[in-house]
PDB file of C-alpha atoms in Angstrom:
ATOM      1  CA  MET A   1     105.473  86.502 106.139  1.00 88.00           C
ATOM      2  CA  LYS A   2     107.591  89.137 104.445  1.00 94.00           C
ATOM      3  CA  ARG A   3     105.625  92.050 103.011  1.00 96.00           C
ATOM      4  CA  ARG A   4     105.981  92.399  99.250  1.00 97.00           C
ATOM      5  CA  THR A   5     107.418  95.854  98.675  1.00 98.00           C
ATOM      6  CA  ALA A   6     107.969  97.983  95.578  1.00 98.00           C
ATOM      7  CA  ILE A   7     110.249 101.010  95.296  1.00 98.00           C
ATOM      8  CA  LEU A   8     109.646 103.965  92.972  1.00 98.00           C
ATOM      9  CA  ILE A   9     112.713 105.905  91.803  1.00 98.00           C
ATOM     10  CA  SER A  10     113.647 108.535  89.259  1.00 98.00           C
ATOM     11  CA  GLY A  11     117.448 108.336  89.349  1.00 96.00           C
ATOM     12  CA  ARG A  12     120.207 106.327  90.984  1.00 92.00           C
ATOM     13  CA  GLY A  13     118.165 105.523  94.065  1.00 92.00           C
ATOM     14  CA  SER A  14     120.678 105.485  96.924  1.00 96.00           C
ATOM     15  CA  ASN A  15     117.834 105.041  99.419  1.00 97.00           C
ATOM     16  CA  MET A  16     116.616 102.184  97.239  1.00 98.00           C
ATOM     17  CA  GLU A  17     120.039 100.571  97.650  1.00 97.00           C
ATOM     18  CA  ALA A  18     119.805 100.959 101.428  1.00 97.00           C
ATOM     19  CA  LEU A  19     116.414  99.241 101.468  1.00 97.00           C
ATOM     20  CA  ILE A  20     117.635  96.433  99.223  1.00 98.00           C
ATOM     21  CA  ALA A  21     120.682  95.899 101.444  1.00 96.00           C
ATOM     22  CA  ALA A  22     118.563  95.756 104.606  1.00 96.00           C
ATOM     23  CA  ALA A  23     116.087  93.358 103.017  1.00 96.00           C
ATOM     24  CA  ARG A  24     118.848  90.816 102.388  1.00 96.00           C
ATOM     25  CA  ASP A  25     118.715  89.977 106.098  1.00 94.00           C
ATOM     26  CA  PRO A  26     116.510  86.882 106.444  1.00 94.00           C
ATOM     27  CA  ASP A  27     114.822  88.418 109.493  1.00 92.00           C
ATOM     28  CA  TYR A  28     113.885  91.652 107.739  1.00 94.00           C
ATOM     29  CA  PRO A  29     110.068  91.810 107.467  1.00 95.00           C
ATOM     30  CA  ALA A  30     109.830  93.291 103.959  1.00 97.00           C
ATOM     31  CA  GLU A  31     110.941  91.828 100.629  1.00 98.00           C
ATOM     32  CA  ILE A  32     111.866  94.186  97.786  1.00 98.00           C
ATOM     33  CA  VAL A  33     110.332  92.495  94.760  1.00 98.00           C
ATOM     34  CA  LEU A  34     109.903  95.347  92.263  1.00 98.00           C
ATOM     35  CA  VAL A  35     111.522  98.652  91.316  1.00 98.00           C
ATOM     36  CA  LEU A  36     109.726 101.073  89.006  1.00 98.00           C
ATOM     37  CA  SER A  37     110.976 104.317  87.491  1.00 98.00           C
ATOM     38  CA  ASN A  38     109.390 107.052  85.441  1.00 98.00           C
ATOM     39  CA  ARG A  39     112.690 107.383  83.574  1.00 98.00           C
ATOM     40  CA  PRO A  40     114.065 104.564  81.379  1.00 98.00           C
ATOM     41  CA  ASP A  41     117.599 105.922  81.850  1.00 97.00           C
ATOM     42  CA  ALA A  42     117.467 105.832  85.658  1.00 98.00           C
ATOM     43  CA  SER A  43     120.659 104.084  86.747  1.00 97.00           C
ATOM     44  CA  GLY A  44     118.860 102.629  89.750  1.00 97.00           C
ATOM     45  CA  LEU A  45     117.070 100.215  87.413  1.00 98.00           C
ATOM     46  CA  ASP A  46     120.352  98.508  86.539  1.00 97.00           C
ATOM     47  CA  ILE A  47     121.361  98.461  90.209  1.00 97.00           C
ATOM     48  CA  ALA A  48     118.100  96.726  91.089  1.00 98.00           C
ATOM     49  CA  ARG A  49     118.461  94.196  88.274  1.00 98.00           C
ATOM     50  CA  ALA A  50     122.018  93.419  89.400  1.00 98.00           C
ATOM     51  CA  ALA A  51     120.539  92.624  92.805  1.00 97.00           C
ATOM     52  CA  GLY A  52     118.136  90.166  91.191  1.00 98.00           C
ATOM     53  CA  ILE A  53     115.069  92.391  91.523  1.00 98.00           C
ATOM     54  CA  GLU A  54     112.547  92.946  88.745  1.00 98.00           C
ATOM     55  CA  ALA A  55     112.915  96.508  87.475  1.00 98.00           C
ATOM     56  CA  GLU A  56     110.816  98.335  84.907  1.00 98.00           C
ATOM     57  CA  ALA A  57     110.433 101.838  83.513  1.00 98.00           C
ATOM     58  CA  ILE A  58     107.047 103.399  82.834  1.00 98.00           C
ATOM     59  CA  ASP A  59     108.109 106.524  80.983  1.00 98.00           C
ATOM     60  CA  HIS A  60     105.985 109.520  81.962  1.00 98.00           C
ATOM     61  CA  ARG A  61     106.781 111.167  78.617  1.00 97.00           C
ATOM     62  CA  ASP A  62     104.693 108.536  76.832  1.00 97.00           C
ATOM     63  CA  PHE A  63     101.619 109.979  78.566  1.00 97.00           C
ATOM     64  CA  GLY A  64     102.182 113.645  77.732  1.00 96.00           C
ATOM     65  CA  ARG A  65     100.611 115.820  80.409  1.00 95.00           C
ATOM     66  CA  ASP A  66      98.217 113.138  81.567  1.00 97.00           C
ATOM     67  CA  ARG A  67      99.675 112.405  85.001  1.00 97.00           C
ATOM     68  CA  ALA A  68      96.619 110.403  86.009  1.00 97.00           C
ATOM     69  CA  ALA A  69      97.027 107.995  83.092  1.00 98.00           C
ATOM     70  CA  HIS A  70     100.706 107.532  83.908  1.00 98.00           C
ATOM     71  CA  GLU A  71      99.903 106.749  87.523  1.00 98.00           C
ATOM     72  CA  ALA A  72      97.111 104.390  86.508  1.00 98.00           C
ATOM     73  CA  ALA A  73      99.681 102.439  84.480  1.00 98.00           C
ATOM     74  CA  ILE A  74     101.967 102.275  87.515  1.00 98.00           C
ATOM     75  CA  ASP A  75      99.066 101.076  89.660  1.00 98.00           C
ATOM     76  CA  VAL A  76      98.335  98.225  87.232  1.00 98.00           C
ATOM     77  CA  VAL A  77     101.926  96.966  87.484  1.00 98.00           C
ATOM     78  CA  LEU A  78     101.972  97.263  91.284  1.00 98.00           C
ATOM     79  CA  ARG A  79      98.770  95.287  91.653  1.00 98.00           C
ATOM     80  CA  ALA A  80      99.879  92.638  89.162  1.00 98.00           C
ATOM     81  CA  ALA A  81     102.945  92.064  91.342  1.00 98.00           C
ATOM     82  CA  ASP A  82     100.802  91.676  94.498  1.00 98.00           C
ATOM     83  CA  ILE A  83     102.554  94.594  96.147  1.00 98.00           C
ATOM     84  CA  GLU A  84     101.624  95.387  99.742  1.00 97.00           C
ATOM     85  CA  ILE A  85     103.863  98.391 100.483  1.00 97.00           C
ATOM     86  CA  VAL A  86     105.203 101.097  98.153  1.00 98.00           C
ATOM     87  CA  CYS A  87     108.309 103.113  99.043  1.00 98.00           C
ATOM     88  CA  LEU A  88     109.158 106.338  97.233  1.00 98.00           C
ATOM     89  CA  ALA A  89     112.936 106.749  97.067  1.00 97.00           C
ATOM     90  CA  GLY A  90     113.917 109.801  95.083  1.00 94.00           C
ATOM     91  CA  TYR A  91     110.797 109.627  92.949  1.00 97.00           C
ATOM     92  CA  MET A  92     110.728 113.113  91.462  1.00 93.00           C
ATOM     93  CA  ARG A  93     107.102 113.351  90.391  1.00 94.00           C
ATOM     94  CA  LEU A  94     104.403 115.109  92.361  1.00 92.00           C
ATOM     95  CA  LEU A  95     101.716 112.455  92.738  1.00 96.00           C
ATOM     96  CA  THR A  96      98.056 112.942  91.927  1.00 96.00           C
ATOM     97  CA  PRO A  97      95.138 111.501  93.923  1.00 96.00           C
ATOM     98  CA  VAL A  98      95.037 108.552  91.492  1.00 96.00           C
ATOM     99  CA  LEU A  99      98.078 106.838  92.998  1.00 97.00           C
ATOM    100  CA  VAL A 100      97.892 108.425  96.455  1.00 97.00           C
ATOM    101  CA  ASN A 101      94.338 107.263  97.080  1.00 96.00           C
ATOM    102  CA  ALA A 102      94.962 103.823  95.583  1.00 97.00           C
ATOM    103  CA  TRP A 103      97.798 103.234  98.062  1.00 97.00           C
ATOM    104  CA  GLN A 104      96.581 105.314 100.995  1.00 93.00           C
ATOM    105  CA  GLY A 105      98.143 104.021 104.207  1.00 93.00           C
ATOM    106  CA  ARG A 106     100.554 101.756 102.309  1.00 96.00           C
ATOM    107  CA  MET A 107     102.860 104.271 100.591  1.00 97.00           C
ATOM    108  CA  LEU A 108     105.945 105.624 102.356  1.00 97.00           C
ATOM    109  CA  ASN A 109     108.224 108.511 101.429  1.00 97.00           C
ATOM    110  CA  ILE A 110     111.492 109.855 102.799  1.00 97.00           C
ATOM    111  CA  HIS A 111     111.970 113.616 102.911  1.00 97.00           C
ATOM    112  CA  PRO A 112     115.232 115.456 103.666  1.00 97.00           C
ATOM    113  CA  SER A 113     114.040 117.628 106.544  1.00 98.00           C
ATOM    114  CA  LEU A 114     112.501 117.323 109.978  1.00 97.00           C
ATOM    115  CA  LEU A 115     108.909 117.715 108.925  1.00 97.00           C
ATOM    116  CA  PRO A 116     106.761 119.714 109.321  1.00 97.00           C
ATOM    117  CA  SER A 117     109.715 122.093 108.831  1.00 98.00           C
ATOM    118  CA  PHE A 118     110.839 122.703 105.251  1.00 98.00           C
ATOM    119  CA  PRO A 119     108.462 120.674 103.102  1.00 97.00           C
ATOM    120  CA  GLY A 120     109.118 120.739  99.379  1.00 95.00           C
ATOM    121  CA  LEU A 121     112.436 121.482  97.695  1.00 95.00           C
ATOM    122  CA  ARG A 122     115.775 123.108  98.684  1.00 97.00           C
ATOM    123  CA  THR A 123     115.462 121.806 102.216  1.00 98.00           C
ATOM    124  CA  HIS A 124     119.152 122.005 103.146  1.00 98.00           C
ATOM    125  CA  ALA A 125     119.597 125.525 101.809  1.00 98.00           C
ATOM    126  CA  ARG A 126     116.437 126.677 103.570  1.00 98.00           C
ATOM    127  CA  ALA A 127     117.564 125.137 106.861  1.00 98.00           C
ATOM    128  CA  LEU A 128     120.873 126.990 106.632  1.00 98.00           C
ATOM    129  CA  GLU A 129     119.128 130.229 105.699  1.00 97.00           C
ATOM    130  CA  ALA A 130     116.768 129.867 108.667  1.00 97.00           C
ATOM    131  CA  GLY A 131     119.643 129.399 111.103  1.00 97.00           C
ATOM    132  CA  VAL A 132     118.202 126.290 112.761  1.00 97.00           C
ATOM    133  CA  LYS A 133     120.488 124.145 114.905  1.00 96.00           C
ATOM    134  CA  LEU A 134     119.042 120.754 113.960  1.00 96.00           C
ATOM    135  CA  HIS A 135     118.144 119.339 110.580  1.00 97.00           C
ATOM    136  CA  GLY A 136     117.485 115.811 109.389  1.00 96.00           C
ATOM    137  CA  CYS A 137     115.102 113.540 107.537  1.00 96.00           C
ATOM    138  CA  THR A 138     111.616 112.111 107.909  1.00 97.00           C
ATOM    139  CA  VAL A 139     109.850 108.973 106.761  1.00 96.00           C
ATOM    140  CA  HIS A 140     106.127 109.542 106.446  1.00 96.00           C
ATOM    141  CA  LEU A 141     103.005 108.112 104.892  1.00 95.00           C
ATOM    142  CA  VAL A 142     102.029 109.768 101.622  1.00 97.00           C
ATOM    143  CA  THR A 143      98.829 111.801 101.530  1.00 95.00           C
ATOM    144  CA  GLU A 144      97.358 114.214  99.006  1.00 94.00           C
ATOM    145  CA  GLU A 145      98.963 117.172 100.803  1.00 95.00           C
ATOM    146  CA  MET A 146     102.680 117.225  99.936  1.00 93.00           C
ATOM    147  CA  ASP A 147     105.015 116.108 102.748  1.00 94.00           C
ATOM    148  CA  ALA A 148     102.190 116.260 105.287  1.00 95.00           C
ATOM    149  CA  GLY A 149     101.321 112.623 105.989  1.00 94.00           C
ATOM    150  CA  PRO A 150     101.668 110.874 109.361  1.00 93.00           C
ATOM    151  CA  ILE A 151     105.303 110.647 110.484  1.00 94.00           C
ATOM    152  CA  LEU A 152     106.758 107.157 110.923  1.00 93.00           C
ATOM    153  CA  GLY A 153     110.304 108.129 111.869  1.00 93.00           C
ATOM    154  CA  GLN A 154     112.815 110.964 111.998  1.00 95.00           C
ATOM    155  CA  ALA A 155     116.585 111.224 112.255  1.00 94.00           C
ATOM    156  CA  ALA A 156     118.250 114.442 113.379  1.00 94.00           C
ATOM    157  CA  VAL A 157     121.726 115.810 112.687  1.00 94.00           C
ATOM    158  CA  PRO A 158     123.343 118.982 114.043  1.00 95.00           C
ATOM    159  CA  ILE A 159     124.063 121.918 111.787  1.00 96.00           C
ATOM    160  CA  LEU A 160     127.717 122.736 112.357  1.00 95.00           C
ATOM    161  CA  PRO A 161     129.490 126.106 112.055  1.00 95.00           C
ATOM    162  CA  GLY A 162     130.674 126.617 108.491  1.00 95.00           C
ATOM    163  CA  ASP A 163     128.401 123.949 107.015  1.00 96.00           C
ATOM    164  CA  SER A 164     127.772 124.256 103.298  1.00 97.00           C
ATOM    165  CA  GLU A 165     124.612 122.985 101.682  1.00 97.00           C
ATOM    166  CA  ASP A 166     126.551 119.962 100.390  1.00 97.00           C
ATOM    167  CA  ASP A 167     128.063 119.242 103.822  1.00 96.00           C
ATOM    168  CA  LEU A 168     124.625 119.195 105.371  1.00 97.00           C
ATOM    169  CA  ALA A 169     123.107 117.167 102.536  1.00 97.00           C
ATOM    170  CA  GLN A 170     125.741 114.437 102.893  1.00 96.00           C
ATOM    171  CA  ARG A 171     125.290 114.263 106.668  1.00 94.00           C
ATOM    172  CA  VAL A 172     121.532 113.950 106.271  1.00 96.00           C
ATOM    173  CA  LEU A 173     121.857 111.368 103.483  1.00 96.00           C
ATOM    174  CA  ARG A 174     123.823 109.046 105.757  1.00 94.00           C
ATOM    175  CA  GLN A 175     120.923 109.168 108.178  1.00 94.00           C
ATOM    176  CA  GLU A 176     118.387 108.606 105.397  1.00 95.00           C
ATOM    177  CA  HIS A 177     120.148 105.366 104.514  1.00 95.00           C
ATOM    178  CA  ALA A 178     119.769 104.156 108.097  1.00 93.00           C
ATOM    179  CA  LEU A 179     116.351 105.579 108.901  1.00 95.00           C
ATOM    180  CA  TYR A 180     114.408 104.365 105.871  1.00 96.00           C
ATOM    181  CA  PRO A 181     115.128 100.646 106.446  1.00 95.00           C
ATOM    182  CA  ALA A 182     114.333 101.100 110.158  1.00 93.00           C
ATOM    183  CA  ALA A 183     111.042 102.845 109.437  1.00 94.00           C
ATOM    184  CA  LEU A 184     109.984 100.314 106.798  1.00 95.00           C
ATOM    185  CA  ALA A 185     110.746  97.443 109.159  1.00 94.00           C
ATOM    186  CA  ALA A 186     108.785  99.072 111.968  1.00 92.00           C
ATOM    187  CA  PHE A 187     105.892  99.719 109.606  1.00 92.00           C
ATOM    188  CA  ALA A 188     105.958  96.105 108.456  1.00 91.00           C
ATOM    189  CA  GLY A 189     105.760  94.989 112.058  1.00 82.00           C
ATOM    190  CA  VAL A 190     109.283  94.466 113.421  1.00 65.00           C
ATOM    191  CA  ALA A 191     111.447  96.949 115.309  1.00 58.00           C
ATOM    192  CA  TRP A 192     114.780  97.305 113.517  1.00 55.00           C
ATOM    193  CA  GLY A 193     118.148  98.820 114.346  1.00 55.00           C
ATOM    194  CA  LEU A 194     118.030 102.598 114.729  1.00 51.00           C
ATOM    195  CA  PRO A 195     120.471 105.051 113.189  1.00 50.00           C
ATOM    196  CA  ASP A 196     123.262 106.446 115.340  1.00 50.00           C
ATOM    197  CA  GLU A 197     124.324 110.086 115.858  1.00 46.00           C
ATOM    198  CA  GLY A 198     121.355 110.873 118.057  1.00 46.00           C
ATOM    199  CA  ALA A 199     118.680 109.742 115.620  1.00 51.00           C
ATOM    200  CA  CYS A 200     115.322 108.530 116.820  1.00 53.00           C
ATOM    201  CA  LEU A 201     112.421 106.535 115.450  1.00 56.00           C
ATOM    202  CA  THR A 202     109.108 108.095 116.395  1.00 54.00           C
ATOM    203  CA  ASN A 203     105.570 106.757 116.267  1.00 46.00           C
ATOM    204  CA  PRO A 204     106.254 103.445 114.476  1.00 43.00           C
ATOM    205  CA  LEU A 205     102.934 102.096 113.240  1.00 43.00           C
ATOM    206  CA  PRO A 206     102.089  98.410 113.635  1.00 40.00           C
ATOM    207  CA  TRP A 207     101.383  96.547 110.427  1.00 33.00           C
ATOM    208  CA  GLN A 208      97.610  96.076 110.155  1.00 33.00           C
ATOM    209  CA  GLY A 209      97.489  94.381 106.782  1.00 35.00           C
ATOM    210  CA  PRO A 210      96.977  95.893 103.340  1.00 34.00           C
ATOM    211  CA  ALA A 211      93.824  97.868 102.725  1.00 35.00           C
ATOM    212  CA  ARG A 212      91.442  96.115 100.376  1.00 29.00           C
TER     213      ARG A 212
END
């Protein structure tokens, strides 16, 4: 049975598009059934609708500074849709324990660095400033500590002489689009095709059913 999956976005959602594209394969173990955004003007909502997926905005501005209330509203919609897995794909809100704890062990995120290196923002610039030779992206489970949850998969790219921040970001993004579908599939219980360019999938977790 395909696992009912929701994606949370804040903008265009290119990783969302990669997940939707992968899920079109009849053998893919997850079905993207819902896309939610905290921004009504997020262009990814229209992309999802064009793909035949239910898409809805829950505007964080309607809740003022009450992040918990906003996340509680998101949780209601997720549960009403019988969601089993939640994927963050460019969701630009720092989550509170309300949503993290509600979906503990069932919420995935993709981060543009090889965690535990460079958590947080400006990852590509910080990698260049640090002079590291490898950079990349990580899919991990979401926990209360930012970018610190168990790692499901990583993809590495070399940092080349003369790389700009944009050069590196584009190289990493290509790997994100391959790694995220692979990691979600592995998490949902089926090994999937791995990215190229020396990428690897590490510690894929078997699907053990949704927590109740």
